[in-house]
Tab-separated table of C-alpha atoms and ligand atoms in Angstrom:
chain	number	residue	atom	x	y	z
A	10	MET	CA	127.591	69.751	119.842
A	11	VAL	CA	126.979	66.103	120.876
A	12	HIS	CA	123.192	65.469	120.236
A	13	LYS	CA	122.886	61.722	120.970
A	14	ARG	CA	123.293	59.601	123.985
A	15	ALA	CA	124.991	56.126	123.883
A	16	GLU	CA	121.614	54.958	124.697
A	17	ASP	CA	119.903	56.489	121.265
A	18	ILE	CA	122.770	55.104	119.302
A	19	SER	CA	122.497	51.838	120.980
A	20	GLU	CA	118.737	51.948	119.695
A	21	LEU	CA	119.619	52.996	116.195
A	22	PHE	CA	121.957	49.959	115.934
A	23	GLN	CA	119.660	47.616	117.309
A	24	ARG	CA	117.073	48.994	114.772
A	25	GLU	CA	118.872	49.130	112.032
A	26	LEU	CA	122.063	46.635	111.809
A	27	GLY	CA	120.020	44.244	114.333
A	28	MET	CA	122.996	44.799	116.765
A	29	PRO	CA	122.333	43.355	120.366
A	30	PRO	CA	121.370	45.604	123.047
A	31	THR	CA	125.164	47.447	124.709
A	32	ASP	CA	125.924	50.742	126.091
A	33	ASP	CA	129.662	49.853	125.348
A	34	PRO	CA	130.985	52.537	122.970
A	35	GLU	CA	133.862	50.353	121.983
A	36	GLU	CA	131.438	47.559	121.362
A	37	MET	CA	129.216	50.022	119.352
A	38	CYS	CA	132.197	51.555	117.149
A	39	ALA	CA	133.566	48.481	116.154
A	40	ALA	CA	129.582	47.566	114.586
A	41	ALA	CA	130.003	51.099	112.667
A	42	ARG	CA	133.456	50.270	111.427
A	43	LYS	CA	132.563	46.865	110.347
A	44	GLN	CA	129.160	47.868	108.606
A	45	LEU	CA	130.471	51.401	107.078
A	46	ARG	CA	134.084	49.426	105.363
A	47	GLY	CA	131.200	47.211	103.455
A	48	GLU	CA	129.452	50.301	102.317
A	49	PHE	CA	132.556	52.179	101.370
A	50	LEU	CA	133.485	48.601	99.069
A	51	SER	CA	130.768	48.487	97.351
A	52	ALA	CA	129.920	52.064	96.835
A	53	GLU	CA	130.292	53.664	93.270
A	54	MET	CA	131.157	57.103	94.381
A	55	GLY	CA	132.849	58.944	97.541
A	56	ILE	CA	132.182	62.488	97.857
A	57	SER	CA	134.149	64.582	100.174
A	58	GLY	CA	134.839	68.484	101.170
A	59	CYS	CA	138.046	69.974	100.674
A	60	ASN	CA	140.056	71.626	103.352
A	61	PHE	CA	143.172	72.791	101.101
A	62	ALA	CA	143.573	72.684	97.299
A	63	ILE	CA	147.360	73.370	96.419
A	64	ALA	CA	147.339	74.864	93.069
A	65	GLU	CA	151.108	73.823	92.406
A	66	THR	CA	150.289	70.116	92.532
A	67	GLY	CA	146.650	70.010	91.945
A	68	THR	CA	146.156	68.072	95.138
A	69	ILE	CA	142.908	68.161	97.202
A	70	CYS	CA	143.711	67.848	100.944
A	71	ILE	CA	141.073	66.401	103.122
A	72	ILE	CA	142.117	66.180	107.079
A	73	THR	CA	140.080	64.185	109.705
A	74	ASN	CA	140.594	62.243	112.763
A	75	GLU	CA	138.509	59.226	112.272
A	76	GLY	CA	139.888	57.976	108.494
A	77	ASN	CA	136.391	57.694	106.903
A	78	GLY	CA	137.425	60.871	104.450
A	79	ARG	CA	140.194	59.058	103.330
A	80	MET	CA	138.375	55.575	102.767
A	81	ALA	CA	135.666	58.003	100.796
A	82	THR	CA	138.487	59.590	98.481
A	83	SER	CA	140.062	56.027	98.033
A	84	MET	CA	137.907	53.000	97.772
A	85	PRO	CA	134.893	53.666	95.483
A	86	ARG	CA	135.226	53.758	91.850
A	87	THR	CA	134.808	57.529	91.163
A	88	TYR	CA	135.967	59.993	93.692
A	89	VAL	CA	134.045	63.541	93.622
A	90	ALA	CA	135.427	66.551	95.662
A	91	VAL	CA	133.273	69.736	96.048
A	92	MET	CA	135.350	72.871	97.541
A	93	GLY	CA	134.576	76.485	97.688
A	94	ILE	CA	137.238	78.719	95.710
A	95	GLU	CA	138.440	80.253	98.539
A	96	LYS	CA	140.386	76.630	99.277
A	97	VAL	CA	142.963	77.087	97.074
A	98	VAL	CA	146.493	77.665	98.190
A	99	PRO	CA	149.541	78.224	96.510
A	100	ARG	CA	152.179	75.501	97.236
A	101	VAL	CA	152.557	72.646	99.196
A	102	GLU	CA	154.067	74.320	102.195
A	103	ASP	CA	150.945	76.908	102.626
A	104	ALA	CA	148.672	73.937	103.120
A	105	LEU	CA	150.854	72.122	105.637
A	106	LEU	CA	151.336	75.588	107.376
A	107	LEU	CA	147.490	75.838	107.298
A	108	TRP	CA	147.111	71.856	108.779
A	109	GLN	CA	149.027	73.036	111.698
A	110	ALA	CA	147.028	76.463	112.318
A	111	VAL	CA	143.472	74.524	111.898
A	112	THR	CA	144.239	71.845	114.206
A	113	ARG	CA	145.589	73.733	117.109
A	114	SER	CA	143.067	75.987	117.079
A	115	GLY	CA	140.472	73.540	116.540
A	116	THR	CA	140.977	70.480	118.625
A	117	GLY	CA	144.729	71.550	120.630
A	118	GLN	CA	146.542	68.620	118.844
A	119	GLU	CA	149.538	69.420	117.047
A	120	VAL	CA	148.216	67.768	113.531
A	121	THR	CA	145.293	65.785	112.797
A	122	VAL	CA	145.510	61.883	112.936
A	123	TYR	CA	144.771	61.713	108.770
A	124	PHE	CA	146.002	64.277	106.098
A	125	SER	CA	144.792	62.783	103.047
A	126	MET	CA	146.068	63.884	99.564
A	127	SER	CA	144.536	63.377	96.368
A	128	SER	CA	146.089	64.340	93.177
A	129	GLY	CA	144.078	62.851	90.630
A	130	PRO	CA	142.682	59.107	89.783
A	131	ARG	CA	144.850	55.551	89.872
A	132	ARG	CA	147.427	55.705	87.675
A	133	PRO	CA	148.915	52.324	85.962
A	134	GLY	CA	150.566	50.094	88.464
A	135	HIS	CA	148.619	51.848	91.238
A	136	PRO	CA	147.615	49.211	93.483
A	137	ASP	CA	144.661	51.266	94.717
A	138	GLY	CA	142.601	54.793	94.299
A	139	PRO	CA	139.658	55.622	92.328
A	140	GLU	CA	139.194	55.394	88.908
A	141	GLU	CA	137.838	58.514	88.195
A	142	MET	CA	138.477	62.035	90.010
A	143	HIS	CA	136.496	64.848	89.450
A	144	VAL	CA	136.389	68.189	91.375
A	145	VAL	CA	133.624	71.049	91.453
A	146	LEU	CA	134.530	74.461	92.337
A	147	VAL	CA	131.650	76.229	94.151
A	148	ASP	CA	131.298	79.775	94.156
A	149	SER	CA	128.001	80.098	95.702
A	150	GLY	CA	127.961	83.792	96.651
A	151	ARG	CA	131.830	83.974	97.362
A	152	SER	CA	132.795	86.280	94.635
A	153	ARG	CA	130.006	88.191	96.049
A	154	ILE	CA	131.509	88.575	99.176
A	155	ILE	CA	134.620	89.680	97.715
A	156	GLU	CA	133.115	92.573	95.475
A	157	ARG	CA	130.950	93.523	98.801
A	158	GLY	CA	134.193	94.366	100.929
A	159	TYR	CA	134.192	91.095	103.071
A	160	ALA	CA	137.016	89.278	101.425
A	161	ASP	CA	138.788	88.699	104.557
A	162	ALA	CA	135.816	86.345	105.933
A	163	LEU	CA	137.087	83.943	103.156
A	164	MET	CA	140.464	83.265	104.697
A	165	CYS	CA	138.519	81.091	107.748
A	166	LEU	CA	140.042	77.593	108.035
A	167	ARG	CA	136.815	76.262	109.479
A	168	CYS	CA	138.739	75.498	112.892
A	169	GLY	CA	135.777	76.302	114.805
A	170	ALA	CA	138.052	78.338	118.024
A	171	CYS	CA	135.529	81.451	117.821
A	172	LEU	CA	132.586	79.520	118.405
A	173	ASN	CA	134.209	78.031	121.215
A	174	PHE	CA	134.912	80.837	122.764
A	175	CYS	CA	132.201	83.007	121.623
A	176	PRO	CA	129.914	83.724	124.660
A	177	VAL	CA	126.418	84.136	122.427
A	178	TYR	CA	127.380	81.250	120.812
A	179	ARG	CA	127.666	79.433	124.041
A	180	GLU	CA	124.360	80.469	125.224
A	181	ILE	CA	122.526	79.847	122.148
A	182	GLY	CA	124.169	76.893	120.688
A	183	GLY	CA	124.424	76.236	116.744
A	184	HIS	CA	120.839	75.810	115.548
A	185	SER	CA	120.412	79.202	115.961
A	186	TYR	CA	122.118	80.113	113.093
A	187	GLY	CA	119.628	78.048	110.806
A	188	ASP	CA	120.592	75.730	108.230
A	189	THR	CA	123.564	77.149	107.276
A	190	ALA	CA	127.029	75.376	107.249
A	191	TYR	CA	128.405	78.292	109.213
A	192	SER	CA	127.577	79.207	112.967
A	193	GLY	CA	129.234	81.616	115.630
A	194	PRO	CA	130.710	84.513	115.098
A	195	ILE	CA	132.384	83.830	111.465
A	196	GLY	CA	128.482	82.492	110.647
A	197	ALA	CA	127.141	85.912	111.632
A	198	VAL	CA	129.159	87.295	108.953
A	199	VAL	CA	128.847	84.639	106.278
A	200	THR	CA	125.552	83.660	106.469
A	201	PRO	CA	123.870	86.985	105.675
A	202	LEU	CA	126.883	87.759	103.017
A	203	LEU	CA	126.128	84.477	101.286
A	204	SER	CA	122.238	85.099	101.353
A	205	ASP	CA	120.436	85.978	98.209
A	206	ASP	CA	118.104	87.997	100.823
A	207	PRO	CA	120.818	89.476	103.816
A	208	THR	CA	117.726	90.751	105.642
A	209	ALA	CA	115.904	87.598	105.953
A	210	VAL	CA	118.868	86.726	108.571
A	211	LYS	CA	119.633	90.512	109.774
A	212	GLU	CA	119.423	89.492	113.353
A	213	LEU	CA	122.946	87.576	113.271
A	214	PRO	CA	125.239	90.439	112.928
A	215	PHE	CA	123.352	91.897	116.018
A	216	ALA	CA	123.832	88.825	117.880
A	217	SER	CA	126.955	89.810	119.587
A	218	SER	CA	128.466	91.712	122.349
A	219	LEU	CA	131.344	92.597	120.167
A	220	CYS	CA	133.428	91.274	123.263
A	221	GLY	CA	136.533	90.543	120.372
A	222	ILE	CA	137.460	86.985	121.821
A	223	CYS	CA	136.667	85.773	118.266
A	224	ARG	CA	139.267	88.022	116.688
A	225	ASP	CA	141.869	86.932	119.368
A	226	VAL	CA	141.624	83.561	119.076
A	227	CYS	CA	141.185	83.063	115.158
A	228	PRO	CA	144.508	81.962	113.810
A	229	VAL	CA	144.206	84.100	110.528
A	230	LYS	CA	143.238	86.689	112.678
A	231	ILE	CA	139.882	87.632	111.126
A	232	ASP	CA	138.986	90.865	112.434
A	233	LEU	CA	135.036	89.675	112.766
A	234	PRO	CA	134.111	92.675	115.375
A	235	ARG	CA	134.999	94.836	112.614
A	236	LEU	CA	133.327	92.617	110.126
A	237	LEU	CA	129.946	92.555	112.261
A	238	LEU	CA	129.754	96.461	112.642
A	239	ASP	CA	130.440	96.953	108.589
A	240	LEU	CA	127.258	94.305	108.198
A	241	ARG	CA	125.336	95.978	110.700
A	242	HIS	CA	126.025	99.408	108.947
A	243	ASP	CA	125.011	98.047	105.760
A	244	LEU	CA	121.960	96.196	106.727
A	245	THR	CA	120.466	99.311	108.321
A	246	GLN	CA	121.169	101.174	105.105
A	247	LEU	CA	119.381	98.400	103.409
A	248	GLY	CA	116.378	99.476	105.867
A	249	ALA	CA	116.636	96.006	107.820
A	250	SER	CA	115.549	97.105	111.115
A	251	PRO	CA	112.027	97.190	111.845
A	252	ARG	CA	110.058	100.271	112.541
A	253	TYR	CA	109.419	99.263	116.311
A	254	GLU	CA	113.492	98.525	116.561
A	255	ARG	CA	114.263	102.066	115.304
A	256	THR	CA	111.681	103.643	117.910
A	257	ALA	CA	112.956	101.642	120.513
A	258	ILE	CA	116.557	102.690	119.859
A	259	ARG	CA	115.481	106.259	119.588
A	260	ALA	CA	113.589	106.199	122.566
A	261	TYR	CA	116.243	104.286	124.798
A	262	THR	CA	118.363	107.838	123.286
A	263	LYS	CA	116.040	109.634	124.691
A	264	ALA	CA	116.437	108.207	128.114
A	265	ALA	CA	119.961	107.561	128.109
A	266	GLU	CA	120.738	111.526	127.526
A	267	LYS	CA	119.812	112.639	131.042
A	268	PRO	CA	121.157	110.470	134.028
A	269	THR	CA	118.132	111.253	136.178
A	270	ARG	CA	115.716	110.553	133.450
A	271	TYR	CA	117.342	107.070	132.828
A	272	THR	CA	117.559	106.062	136.632
A	273	ARG	CA	114.019	106.940	136.926
A	274	ILE	CA	113.039	104.920	133.952
A	275	ALA	CA	115.489	101.971	134.930
A	276	LYS	CA	113.497	101.857	138.384
A	277	LEU	CA	110.054	102.161	136.603
A	278	VAL	CA	111.159	99.176	134.355
A	279	ASN	CA	112.483	96.786	137.227
A	280	TRP	CA	109.080	97.377	139.447
A	281	LEU	CA	107.025	96.420	136.097
A	282	SER	CA	109.225	93.384	135.991
A	283	ARG	CA	107.858	92.206	139.095
A	284	LEU	CA	104.657	92.106	137.781
A	285	LEU	CA	105.244	89.479	135.036
A	286	PRO	CA	105.053	85.772	135.416
A	287	ARG	CA	108.463	83.717	136.781
A	288	SER	CA	109.640	80.482	137.297
A	289	ALA	CA	110.368	79.253	140.876
A	290	GLU	CA	114.229	80.585	140.566
A	291	GLY	CA	112.760	83.918	139.763
A	292	ASP	CA	113.344	84.281	136.169
A	293	LEU	CA	110.753	85.536	133.561
A	294	THR	CA	108.948	83.358	131.690
A	295	ARG	CA	106.603	85.503	129.440
A	296	LEU	CA	107.436	88.779	128.284
A	297	PRO	CA	105.093	91.211	126.503
A	298	PRO	CA	105.219	91.626	122.840
A	299	PRO	CA	107.158	92.151	120.703
A	300	LEU	CA	109.824	90.447	123.056
A	301	ASN	CA	107.749	87.553	123.992
A	302	ALA	CA	109.835	85.819	121.090
A	303	TRP	CA	112.586	85.249	123.229
A	304	THR	CA	110.389	83.441	125.918
A	305	LYS	CA	108.177	81.270	123.526
A	306	ALA	CA	111.707	79.072	123.610
A	307	ARG	CA	113.887	80.097	126.928
A	308	VAL	CA	113.156	81.733	129.967
A	309	PHE	CA	114.502	85.395	130.183
A	310	PRO	CA	117.013	85.856	133.293
A	311	ARG	CA	115.628	87.454	136.276
A	312	PRO	CA	116.784	91.331	136.498
A	313	ALA	CA	119.212	92.065	139.139
A	314	SER	CA	118.135	93.621	142.340
A	315	ARG	CA	120.146	96.346	142.153
A	316	SER	CA	121.413	98.151	138.866
A	317	PHE	CA	124.997	98.514	137.572
A	318	ARG	CA	124.717	102.192	138.563
A	319	THR	CA	123.995	101.381	142.277
A	320	LEU	CA	126.308	99.082	142.685
A	321	TRP	CA	128.855	101.333	140.857
A	322	ASN	CA	127.900	103.743	143.151
A	323	THR	CA	127.812	101.869	146.288
A	324	THR	CA	131.276	100.016	145.063
A	325	ALA	CA	133.053	104.089	144.868
A	326	ARG	CA	131.828	105.365	147.772
A	327	ASP	CA	133.047	102.116	150.102
A	328	GLY	CA	136.141	102.221	148.062
A	329	SER	CA	136.918	106.010	148.830
A	330	LYS	CA	135.917	105.389	152.328
A	331	GLY	CA	138.230	102.357	152.361
A	332	SER	CA	141.509	104.109	151.043
A	333	HIS	CA	140.998	107.106	153.751
A	334	ASP	CA	140.070	104.693	156.566
A	335	GLY	CA	143.827	103.098	155.079
B	422	SF4	S1	136.921	82.616	111.630
B	422	SF4	FE1	139.002	82.452	112.590
B	422	SF4	S2	138.510	81.040	114.631
B	422	SF4	FE2	136.471	81.005	113.545
B	422	SF4	S3	136.535	79.239	112.721
B	422	SF4	FE3	137.221	80.506	111.094
B	422	SF4	S4	139.455	80.628	111.280
B	422	SF4	FE4	138.460	79.754	113.234
């Protein structure tokens, strides 16, 4: 998601770097490079994440398209790599295979522009590289994920393909997933699992249509819909659903048991929705509590003029008439 316009960046550079006004992206890019090069050269410490850590060689790998990662790992006096414990792969070939998978699924490239490998500090005779290198292995709830039976979620390569294809993520955007590093379908699984209090983010596994496109596009075939369903079950067992939600679902079940009852109630709800305030386009701008949390930040799409059942019946009737006519 792009948050800044060229004008915003230009204003920032004028304020922070004393750069003359411009809307030329290449000029701004060159100014950023010049400034950052100086910062990298004078930095005492560079810190990076890690895409893969190769067990057989003790190598930290990071992949980028910009080259900034390589500068952070090689120019400062001390280099610190911070990595989740799930990033370890056995051999060099495994890292190379996953490199291709993450790039093709993430950006559609064959491979990223840079693949930086750090296997330790500078050795005697080396012209450059850090004098010290440290690796910080982070568990931070990952062992708990394995214990709870969700180890598959830790196979994630962070390629972002499931986000790009998810119809829910495309509508609600990354900010809806809170301050977690993971968003989209994989975020809906991992965020509650990493949280000390999963019930605090209980909505995430339920914010999915379970269409399954996330599983289809995932290069490591994580069965995200299955994990989401398992999480829903676990959260319900923990009593995460509020009473009004349980009551609403019971009421819906009662209504859906009989088609005539369901049709009547649907008609009544549709009619009542006409009494609610609307935008010029007909979308609902204010829903009654407890549904008003949605309309505090967004409009609610206007209800369809004809229900799915009406459309289905009409299509079936016209279709059968058409086949007889033919
Ligand atoms: S779950 Fe799969 S598709 Fe989604 S980011 Fe991870 S590796 Fe990519």
